[in-house]
mmCIF file with all atom_site columns, C-alpha atoms in Angstrom:
data_model
loop_
_atom_site.group_PDB
_atom_site.id
_atom_site.type_symbol
_atom_site.label_atom_id
_atom_site.label_alt_id
_atom_site.label_comp_id
_atom_site.label_asym_id
_atom_site.label_entity_id
_atom_site.label_seq_id
_atom_site.pdbx_PDB_ins_code
_atom_site.Cartn_x
_atom_site.Cartn_y
_atom_site.Cartn_z
_atom_site.occupancy
_atom_site.B_iso_or_equiv
_atom_site.pdbx_formal_charge
_atom_site.auth_seq_id
_atom_site.auth_comp_id
_atom_site.auth_asym_id
_atom_site.auth_atom_id
_atom_site.pdbx_PDB_model_num
ATOM 1   C CA . MET A 1 1   ? -25.452 0.638   -14.140 1.00 62.00 ? 1248 MET A CA 1
ATOM 2   C CA . ALA A 1 2   ? -26.504 4.177   -14.573 1.00 76.00 ? 1249 ALA A CA 1
ATOM 3   C CA . ALA A 1 3   ? -26.918 4.737   -11.096 1.00 79.00 ? 1250 ALA A CA 1
ATOM 4   C CA . VAL A 1 4   ? -23.283 3.183   -10.203 1.00 80.00 ? 1251 VAL A CA 1
ATOM 5   C CA . VAL A 1 5   ? -21.815 5.629   -12.805 1.00 86.00 ? 1252 VAL A CA 1
ATOM 6   C CA . LYS A 1 6   ? -23.682 8.681   -11.066 1.00 90.00 ? 1253 LYS A CA 1
ATOM 7   C CA . LYS A 1 7   ? -22.488 7.855   -8.043  1.00 89.00 ? 1254 LYS A CA 1
ATOM 8   C CA . PHE A 1 8   ? -19.008 7.560   -8.984  1.00 91.00 ? 1255 PHE A CA 1
ATOM 9   C CA . PHE A 1 9   ? -19.068 10.534  -10.699 1.00 94.00 ? 1256 PHE A CA 1
ATOM 10  C CA . ILE A 1 10  ? -20.568 12.525  -7.842  1.00 94.00 ? 1257 ILE A CA 1
ATOM 11  C CA . ALA A 1 11  ? -17.913 11.119  -5.360  1.00 93.00 ? 1258 ALA A CA 1
ATOM 12  C CA . SER A 1 12  ? -15.398 11.823  -7.722  1.00 94.00 ? 1259 SER A CA 1
ATOM 13  C CA . MET A 1 13  ? -16.369 15.656  -7.769  1.00 96.00 ? 1260 MET A CA 1
ATOM 14  C CA . PHE A 1 14  ? -16.544 15.981  -4.398  1.00 95.00 ? 1261 PHE A CA 1
ATOM 15  C CA . MET A 1 15  ? -13.107 14.442  -4.062  1.00 94.00 ? 1262 MET A CA 1
ATOM 16  C CA . TRP A 1 16  ? -11.862 17.310  -5.965  1.00 95.00 ? 1263 TRP A CA 1
ATOM 17  C CA . MET A 1 17  ? -13.822 20.235  -4.858  1.00 96.00 ? 1264 MET A CA 1
ATOM 18  C CA . ALA A 1 18  ? -13.745 19.652  -0.848  1.00 95.00 ? 1265 ALA A CA 1
ATOM 19  C CA . PRO A 1 19  ? -9.885  20.110  -0.729  1.00 95.00 ? 1266 PRO A CA 1
ATOM 20  C CA . LEU A 1 20  ? -9.608  23.044  -3.321  1.00 95.00 ? 1267 LEU A CA 1
ATOM 21  C CA . ALA A 1 21  ? -12.628 24.559  -1.328  1.00 95.00 ? 1268 ALA A CA 1
ATOM 22  C CA . ILE A 1 22  ? -10.725 24.084  2.174   1.00 94.00 ? 1269 ILE A CA 1
ATOM 23  C CA . LEU A 1 23  ? -7.513  25.220  0.555   1.00 93.00 ? 1270 LEU A CA 1
ATOM 24  C CA . HIS A 1 24  ? -9.074  27.939  -0.966  1.00 93.00 ? 1271 HIS A CA 1
ATOM 25  C CA . ALA A 1 25  ? -10.747 29.082  2.292   1.00 92.00 ? 1272 ALA A CA 1
ATOM 26  C CA . PHE A 1 26  ? -7.637  29.020  4.299   1.00 89.00 ? 1273 PHE A CA 1
ATOM 27  C CA . ASN A 1 27  ? -5.832  30.795  1.571   1.00 87.00 ? 1274 ASN A CA 1
ATOM 28  C CA . HIS A 1 28  ? -8.260  33.656  1.477   1.00 88.00 ? 1275 HIS A CA 1
ATOM 29  C CA . ASN A 1 29  ? -9.103  33.975  5.036   1.00 85.00 ? 1276 ASN A CA 1
ATOM 30  C CA . LEU A 1 30  ? -12.560 32.852  4.658   1.00 88.00 ? 1277 LEU A CA 1
ATOM 31  C CA . LEU A 1 31  ? -12.988 30.701  7.614   1.00 83.00 ? 1278 LEU A CA 1
ATOM 32  C CA . PRO A 1 32  ? -13.269 32.460  11.017  1.00 87.00 ? 1279 PRO A CA 1
ATOM 33  C CA . GLY A 1 33  ? -10.042 32.023  13.020  1.00 82.00 ? 1280 GLY A CA 1
ATOM 34  C CA . SER A 1 34  ? -7.634  31.511  10.092  1.00 80.00 ? 1281 SER A CA 1
ATOM 35  C CA . THR A 1 35  ? -6.566  35.136  9.930   1.00 84.00 ? 1282 THR A CA 1
ATOM 36  C CA . ASN A 1 36  ? -4.602  34.499  13.719  1.00 89.00 ? 1283 ASN A CA 1
ATOM 37  C CA . LEU A 1 37  ? -2.890  31.581  12.288  1.00 87.00 ? 1284 LEU A CA 1
ATOM 38  C CA . THR A 1 38  ? 0.807   31.739  10.965  1.00 89.00 ? 1285 THR A CA 1
ATOM 39  C CA . PRO A 1 39  ? 1.225   30.969  7.299   1.00 88.00 ? 1286 PRO A CA 1
ATOM 40  C CA . TYR A 1 40  ? 3.066   27.951  8.379   1.00 92.00 ? 1287 TYR A CA 1
ATOM 41  C CA . SER A 1 41  ? 0.235   26.729  10.557  1.00 90.00 ? 1288 SER A CA 1
ATOM 42  C CA . ALA A 1 42  ? -2.266  27.375  7.964   1.00 88.00 ? 1289 ALA A CA 1
ATOM 43  C CA . THR A 1 43  ? -0.733  25.582  5.466   1.00 90.00 ? 1290 THR A CA 1
ATOM 44  C CA . LEU A 1 44  ? -0.516  22.659  7.468   1.00 93.00 ? 1291 LEU A CA 1
ATOM 45  C CA . LEU A 1 45  ? -3.754  22.898  8.867   1.00 92.00 ? 1292 LEU A CA 1
ATOM 46  C CA . SER A 1 46  ? -5.528  23.571  5.506   1.00 93.00 ? 1293 SER A CA 1
ATOM 47  C CA . GLY A 1 47  ? -3.527  20.486  4.015   1.00 94.00 ? 1294 GLY A CA 1
ATOM 48  C CA . PHE A 1 48  ? -4.545  18.140  6.787   1.00 96.00 ? 1295 PHE A CA 1
ATOM 49  C CA . LEU A 1 49  ? -8.123  18.993  6.393   1.00 94.00 ? 1296 LEU A CA 1
ATOM 50  C CA . ALA A 1 50  ? -7.943  18.626  2.682   1.00 95.00 ? 1297 ALA A CA 1
ATOM 51  C CA . VAL A 1 51  ? -6.615  15.200  3.242   1.00 96.00 ? 1298 VAL A CA 1
ATOM 52  C CA . ILE A 1 52  ? -9.300  14.235  5.758   1.00 97.00 ? 1299 ILE A CA 1
ATOM 53  C CA . SER A 1 53  ? -12.076 15.678  3.403   1.00 96.00 ? 1300 SER A CA 1
ATOM 54  C CA . VAL A 1 54  ? -11.013 13.138  0.705   1.00 96.00 ? 1301 VAL A CA 1
ATOM 55  C CA . ASN A 1 55  ? -10.680 10.568  3.238   1.00 97.00 ? 1302 ASN A CA 1
ATOM 56  C CA . ILE A 1 56  ? -14.252 11.017  4.263   1.00 97.00 ? 1303 ILE A CA 1
ATOM 57  C CA . VAL A 1 57  ? -15.607 11.261  0.633   1.00 96.00 ? 1304 VAL A CA 1
ATOM 58  C CA . ILE A 1 58  ? -13.962 7.898   -0.194  1.00 96.00 ? 1305 ILE A CA 1
ATOM 59  C CA . ALA A 1 59  ? -15.511 6.131   3.172   1.00 96.00 ? 1306 ALA A CA 1
ATOM 60  C CA . PHE A 1 60  ? -18.919 7.449   2.443   1.00 95.00 ? 1307 PHE A CA 1
ATOM 61  C CA . TYR A 1 61  ? -18.338 6.168   -1.360  1.00 93.00 ? 1308 TYR A CA 1
ATOM 62  C CA . ILE A 1 62  ? -17.290 2.797   0.050   1.00 93.00 ? 1309 ILE A CA 1
ATOM 63  C CA . TYR A 1 63  ? -20.530 2.821   2.572   1.00 93.00 ? 1310 TYR A CA 1
ATOM 64  C CA . MET A 1 64  ? -22.797 3.771   -0.191  1.00 90.00 ? 1311 MET A CA 1
ATOM 65  C CA . ALA A 1 65  ? -21.424 1.002   -2.223  1.00 85.00 ? 1312 ALA A CA 1
ATOM 66  C CA . MET A 1 66  ? -21.825 -1.589  0.689   1.00 87.00 ? 1313 MET A CA 1
ATOM 67  C CA . ARG A 1 67  ? -25.491 -0.657  1.201   1.00 87.00 ? 1314 ARG A CA 1
ATOM 68  C CA . GLU A 1 68  ? -26.472 -1.492  -2.688  1.00 80.00 ? 1315 GLU A CA 1
ATOM 69  C CA . PRO A 1 69  ? -28.506 -4.593  -2.579  1.00 77.00 ? 1316 PRO A CA 1
ATOM 70  C CA . SER A 1 70  ? -26.429 -7.784  -3.890  1.00 71.00 ? 1317 SER A CA 1
ATOM 71  C CA . ASP A 1 71  ? -29.318 -9.302  -5.749  1.00 70.00 ? 1318 ASP A CA 1
ATOM 72  C CA . LYS A 1 72  ? -29.772 -6.132  -7.811  1.00 68.00 ? 1319 LYS A CA 1
ATOM 73  C CA . HIS A 1 73  ? -26.629 -7.186  -10.183 1.00 68.00 ? 1320 HIS A CA 1
ATOM 74  C CA . GLU A 1 74  ? -27.068 -10.294 -11.797 1.00 74.00 ? 1321 GLU A CA 1
ATOM 75  C CA . PRO A 1 75  ? -24.236 -11.644 -13.907 1.00 74.00 ? 1322 PRO A CA 1
ATOM 76  C CA . ASP A 1 76  ? -24.488 -11.878 -17.430 1.00 79.00 ? 1323 ASP A CA 1
ATOM 77  C CA . PRO A 1 77  ? -25.429 -15.877 -18.125 1.00 84.00 ? 1324 PRO A CA 1
ATOM 78  C CA . LYS A 1 78  ? -23.160 -15.983 -21.439 1.00 89.00 ? 1325 LYS A CA 1
ATOM 79  C CA . PHE A 1 79  ? -20.246 -15.002 -19.394 1.00 87.00 ? 1326 PHE A CA 1
ATOM 80  C CA . LEU A 1 80  ? -21.079 -17.546 -16.612 1.00 86.00 ? 1327 LEU A CA 1
ATOM 81  C CA . ALA A 1 81  ? -21.611 -20.351 -19.250 1.00 87.00 ? 1328 ALA A CA 1
ATOM 82  C CA . GLU A 1 82  ? -18.096 -19.507 -20.914 1.00 88.00 ? 1329 GLU A CA 1
ATOM 83  C CA . ALA A 1 83  ? -16.547 -19.249 -17.757 1.00 88.00 ? 1330 ALA A CA 1
ATOM 84  C CA . LYS A 1 84  ? -17.770 -22.800 -16.575 1.00 87.00 ? 1331 LYS A CA 1
ATOM 85  C CA . ALA A 1 85  ? -16.798 -24.032 -19.828 1.00 87.00 ? 1332 ALA A CA 1
ATOM 86  C CA . SER A 1 86  ? -13.408 -22.709 -19.475 1.00 87.00 ? 1333 SER A CA 1
ATOM 87  C CA . VAL A 1 87  ? -12.858 -24.165 -15.906 1.00 88.00 ? 1334 VAL A CA 1
ATOM 88  C CA . SER A 1 88  ? -13.877 -27.588 -16.929 1.00 84.00 ? 1335 SER A CA 1
ATOM 89  C CA . GLN A 1 89  ? -11.923 -28.244 -19.808 1.00 80.00 ? 1336 GLN A CA 1
ATOM 90  C CA . PRO A 1 90  ? -8.595  -30.311 -18.913 1.00 74.00 ? 1337 PRO A CA 1
ATOM 91  C CA . THR A 1 91  ? -5.187  -28.621 -19.866 1.00 67.00 ? 1338 THR A CA 1
ATOM 92  C CA . ASP A 1 92  ? -2.408  -30.634 -21.396 1.00 61.00 ? 1339 ASP A CA 1
ATOM 93  C CA . LYS A 1 93  ? 0.073   -28.093 -19.722 1.00 58.00 ? 1340 LYS A CA 1
ATOM 94  C CA . ALA A 1 94  ? -0.854  -29.347 -16.255 1.00 53.00 ? 1341 ALA A CA 1
ATOM 95  C CA . GLU A 1 95  ? -0.232  -33.148 -17.612 1.00 55.00 ? 1342 GLU A CA 1
ATOM 96  C CA . VAL A 1 96  ? 2.975   -32.245 -18.772 1.00 53.00 ? 1343 VAL A CA 1
ATOM 97  C CA . SER A 1 97  ? 4.312   -30.402 -15.760 1.00 56.00 ? 1344 SER A CA 1
ATOM 98  C CA . SER A 1 98  ? 3.183   -33.442 -13.815 1.00 57.00 ? 1345 SER A CA 1
ATOM 99  C CA . GLU A 1 99  ? 4.963   -35.804 -15.969 1.00 57.00 ? 1346 GLU A CA 1
ATOM 100 C CA . SER A 1 100 ? 8.280   -33.822 -15.745 1.00 58.00 ? 1347 SER A CA 1
ATOM 101 C CA . LEU A 1 101 ? 8.148   -33.857 -12.010 1.00 56.00 ? 1348 LEU A CA 1
ATOM 102 C CA . LYS A 1 102 ? 7.958   -37.502 -12.066 1.00 59.00 ? 1349 LYS A CA 1
ATOM 103 C CA . LYS A 1 103 ? 11.116  -37.740 -14.292 1.00 61.00 ? 1350 LYS A CA 1
ATOM 104 C CA . LYS A 1 104 ? 13.046  -35.645 -12.109 1.00 56.00 ? 1351 LYS A CA 1
ATOM 105 C CA . GLU A 1 105 ? 12.336  -37.580 -9.151  1.00 56.00 ? 1352 GLU A CA 1
#
């Protein structure tokens, strides 16, 4: 469980840091060639690259989640027992609704 939280925290940090670093680099002309762009073009390009960077981080996080072994996570036996018991219990509402449908016909 701690590894999952750690991966989520790292991905969240990159989702904040990557776009801010890109925007900062464009606003302070830290990237080569960004001085030749008009302010309008620099704003559009930096915003576009910031959005792309967030999508790349999300895709990488999904990829890492899909690579985790499925047998590593076992459901809680108590939860499974309670879930099976609740599914097998008959409900009175279902019987009442079916009776009301027969009366309407």
